[in-house]
Tab-separated table of N, CA and C in Angstrom:
chain	number	residue	atom	x	y	z
P	1	MET	N	-96.104	121.731	50.840
P	1	MET	CA	-96.396	122.998	50.200
P	1	MET	C	-95.406	123.722	49.948
P	2	ALA	N	-94.789	124.285	51.351
P	2	ALA	CA	-94.219	124.666	51.476
P	2	ALA	C	-92.542	124.344	51.473
P	3	CYS	N	-92.262	122.660	51.546
P	3	CYS	CA	-91.536	122.833	51.219
P	3	CYS	C	-90.568	122.254	49.481
P	4	ILE	N	-91.913	122.467	49.004
P	4	ILE	CA	-91.296	122.018	47.037
P	4	ILE	C	-91.566	123.670	46.999
P	5	VAL	N	-92.368	124.879	47.581
P	5	VAL	CA	-91.906	125.518	47.032
P	5	VAL	C	-89.801	126.673	47.165
P	6	LEU	N	-89.373	125.660	48.873
P	6	LEU	CA	-88.454	126.227	49.175
P	6	LEU	C	-87.735	125.560	48.460
P	7	ALA	N	-88.091	123.891	47.709
P	7	ALA	CA	-87.079	123.452	47.151
P	7	ALA	C	-86.543	123.830	46.049
P	8	LEU	N	-87.671	124.740	44.883
P	8	LEU	CA	-87.890	125.047	43.941
P	8	LEU	C	-87.130	125.832	44.231
P	9	LEU	N	-86.431	127.083	45.019
P	9	LEU	CA	-85.725	128.306	44.895
P	9	LEU	C	-84.579	127.720	45.021
P	10	ILE	N	-84.339	126.943	45.610
P	10	ILE	CA	-82.678	126.045	46.517
P	10	ILE	C	-82.156	125.250	44.997
P	11	ILE	N	-82.963	125.285	43.875
P	11	ILE	CA	-82.465	124.418	42.465
P	11	ILE	C	-82.875	125.563	42.044
P	12	GLY	N	-83.308	126.375	41.974
P	12	GLY	CA	-83.460	127.978	40.990
P	12	GLY	C	-81.835	128.849	41.220
P	13	VAL	N	-81.763	128.716	42.693
P	13	VAL	CA	-80.196	129.444	43.106
P	13	VAL	C	-79.167	128.913	42.770
P	14	GLY	N	-79.397	127.791	42.805
P	14	GLY	CA	-78.071	126.912	41.968
P	14	GLY	C	-78.108	126.885	40.718
P	15	LEU	N	-78.840	127.051	40.199
P	15	LEU	CA	-78.774	126.850	37.818
P	15	LEU	C	-78.464	128.352	38.413
P	16	ARG	N	-79.306	129.977	38.548
P	16	ARG	CA	-79.101	130.525	37.856
P	16	ARG	C	-77.391	131.553	39.204
P	17	ARG	N	-76.740	130.250	39.488
P	17	ARG	CA	-75.303	130.828	39.266
P	17	ARG	C	-74.822	130.379	38.208
P	18	ILE	N	-74.739	128.837	37.984
P	18	ILE	CA	-74.611	128.498	37.284
P	18	ILE	C	-74.325	129.150	35.772
P	19	TYR	N	-75.346	129.959	35.180
P	19	TYR	CA	-76.223	130.232	33.967
P	19	TYR	C	-74.950	131.646	33.873
P	20	LEU	N	-75.277	131.765	35.505
P	20	LEU	CA	-74.392	133.807	35.648
P	20	LEU	C	-72.277	133.403	35.348
P	21	GLY	N	-71.814	132.324	36.017
P	21	GLY	CA	-70.904	131.597	35.009
P	21	GLY	C	-70.523	131.615	36.570
P	22	VAL	N	-70.846	132.366	38.106
P	22	VAL	CA	-70.559	132.460	38.968
P	22	VAL	C	-69.761	131.088	39.690
P	23	HIS	N	-70.047	130.084	39.154
P	23	HIS	CA	-69.463	128.999	40.125
P	23	HIS	C	-69.387	127.542	38.874
P	24	TYR	N	-68.624	127.006	38.546
P	24	TYR	CA	-68.791	125.685	37.588
P	24	TYR	C	-70.143	124.783	38.145
P	25	PRO	N	-70.177	123.870	37.250
P	25	PRO	CA	-71.683	123.274	37.267
P	25	PRO	C	-71.308	122.096	38.009
P	26	SER	N	-69.648	121.813	38.302
P	26	SER	CA	-69.626	120.903	39.243
P	26	SER	C	-69.990	121.251	40.885
P	27	ASP	N	-69.944	122.790	40.821
P	27	ASP	CA	-69.763	123.249	42.368
P	27	ASP	C	-71.109	123.136	42.940
P	28	VAL	N	-72.621	123.622	42.074
P	28	VAL	CA	-73.106	123.527	42.560
P	28	VAL	C	-74.179	121.961	43.498
P	29	PRO	N	-74.298	120.812	42.675
P	29	PRO	CA	-74.001	119.500	43.296
P	29	PRO	C	-73.084	119.358	44.498
P	30	ALA	N	-72.155	120.179	44.759
P	30	ALA	CA	-71.641	119.586	44.898
P	30	ALA	C	-71.643	120.713	46.355
P	31	GLY	N	-72.323	121.590	46.631
P	31	GLY	CA	-73.142	122.447	47.726
P	31	GLY	C	-74.465	121.729	48.174
P	32	TYR	N	-75.258	121.429	47.362
P	32	TYR	CA	-76.406	120.430	47.185
P	32	TYR	C	-75.942	119.104	48.277
P	33	ILE	N	-75.112	118.621	48.206
P	33	ILE	CA	-74.842	117.282	49.223
P	33	ILE	C	-74.330	117.760	50.153
P	34	SER	N	-73.107	118.839	50.220
P	34	SER	CA	-72.962	119.339	51.375
P	34	SER	C	-74.077	119.748	52.482
P	35	GLY	N	-74.640	120.065	51.809
P	35	GLY	CA	-75.835	120.878	52.300
P	35	GLY	C	-76.406	120.067	53.023
P	36	GLY	N	-77.061	119.166	52.553
P	36	GLY	CA	-78.151	118.127	52.730
P	36	GLY	C	-76.495	117.152	54.168
P	37	PHE	N	-75.351	117.092	54.166
P	37	PHE	CA	-75.160	116.446	54.408
P	37	PHE	C	-74.718	117.498	56.117
P	38	ARG	N	-74.955	118.299	55.689
P	38	ARG	CA	-75.126	119.431	57.215
P	38	ARG	C	-76.236	119.477	58.121
P	39	LEU	N	-77.454	119.486	57.037
P	39	LEU	CA	-78.642	119.632	57.386
P	39	LEU	C	-79.047	117.897	58.051
P	40	VAL	N	-77.770	116.478	57.516
P	40	VAL	CA	-78.975	115.538	58.368
P	40	VAL	C	-78.000	114.843	59.105
P	41	SER	N	-76.933	115.716	59.035
P	41	SER	CA	-76.024	114.933	60.281
P	41	SER	C	-75.860	115.380	61.665
P	42	PRO	N	-76.346	116.245	61.968
P	42	PRO	CA	-76.803	116.616	63.305
P	42	PRO	C	-77.861	115.742	63.869
P	43	LEU	N	-79.344	115.724	63.254
P	43	LEU	CA	-79.957	114.499	63.516
P	43	LEU	C	-79.948	113.424	62.999
P	44	SER	N	-79.264	112.703	63.087
P	44	SER	CA	-78.467	111.688	62.665
P	44	SER	C	-77.331	111.257	64.274
P	45	GLY	N	-77.183	112.349	64.204
P	45	GLY	CA	-76.534	112.208	65.514
P	45	GLY	C	-77.143	112.393	66.910
P	46	THR	N	-77.995	112.590	66.553
P	46	THR	CA	-79.568	112.808	67.747
P	46	THR	C	-80.090	111.862	67.951
P	47	ASP	N	-80.258	110.809	66.535
P	47	ASP	CA	-80.911	109.760	66.672
P	47	ASP	C	-79.612	108.744	67.586
P	48	ILE	N	-78.532	108.212	67.300
P	48	ILE	CA	-78.047	107.321	67.778
P	48	ILE	C	-77.991	107.300	68.924
P	49	TYR	N	-77.386	109.303	69.153
P	49	TYR	CA	-77.403	109.417	71.328
P	49	TYR	C	-78.540	108.381	71.594
P	50	ASP	N	-79.674	108.857	71.356
P	50	ASP	CA	-80.806	108.124	72.116
P	50	ASP	C	-81.205	106.408	71.491
P	51	ARG	N	-80.844	106.202	70.259
P	51	ARG	CA	-80.389	105.006	71.015
P	51	ARG	C	-80.145	104.256	71.284
P	52	CYS	N	-78.818	105.177	71.670
P	52	CYS	CA	-77.558	104.091	72.544
P	52	CYS	C	-77.658	104.422	74.197
P	53	ALA	N	-78.522	105.725	74.311
P	53	ALA	CA	-79.396	105.537	75.875
P	53	ALA	C	-80.400	104.865	76.060
P	54	ARG	N	-80.548	103.803	75.310
P	54	ARG	CA	-82.279	103.408	75.562
P	54	ARG	C	-81.175	102.503	75.706
P	55	LEU	N	-80.292	101.547	75.367
P	55	LEU	CA	-79.202	100.481	75.380
P	55	LEU	C	-79.212	100.452	76.692
P	56	LEU	N	-78.608	101.721	77.104
P	56	LEU	CA	-77.215	101.048	78.142
P	56	LEU	C	-78.094	102.093	79.358
P	57	PRO	N	-77.486	101.003	80.473
P	57	PRO	CA	-78.612	100.964	82.044
P	57	PRO	C	-78.293	102.747	82.391
P	58	ALA	N	-79.432	102.865	83.391
P	58	ALA	CA	-79.449	104.013	84.004
P	58	ALA	C	-78.105	104.015	84.890
P	59	PRO	N	-77.368	105.190	85.055
P	59	PRO	CA	-76.603	106.156	86.235
P	59	PRO	C	-77.570	105.063	87.611
P	60	VAL	N	-76.362	104.427	88.508
P	60	VAL	CA	-76.729	104.317	89.911
P	60	VAL	C	-76.094	105.404	90.602
P	61	VAL	N	-77.639	106.784	91.295
P	61	VAL	CA	-76.980	107.386	91.790
P	61	VAL	C	-76.737	107.037	93.283
P	62	THR	N	-75.738	106.980	94.464
P	62	THR	CA	-75.712	106.914	95.822
P	62	THR	C	-75.898	107.978	96.298
P	63	GLU	N	-76.096	108.742	97.668
P	63	GLU	CA	-76.254	109.364	98.275
P	63	GLU	C	-74.850	109.610	99.257
P	64	SER	N	-74.227	110.663	100.209
P	64	SER	CA	-72.612	110.492	100.679
P	64	SER	C	-73.300	111.117	102.212
């Protein structure tokens, strides 16, 4: 439920910015795309790191 409310709030803010004439209509979708990319890229980077870490052999530690 909270996700739906927050999504509506984000969309509402973008539409309001267009209505008030603060941004061009193309700026708002570009902001949504940019924000989505900034949200997803660290998550996908972590996922890629975890997958690679599982494929690589564990480092061998030798005592000197």
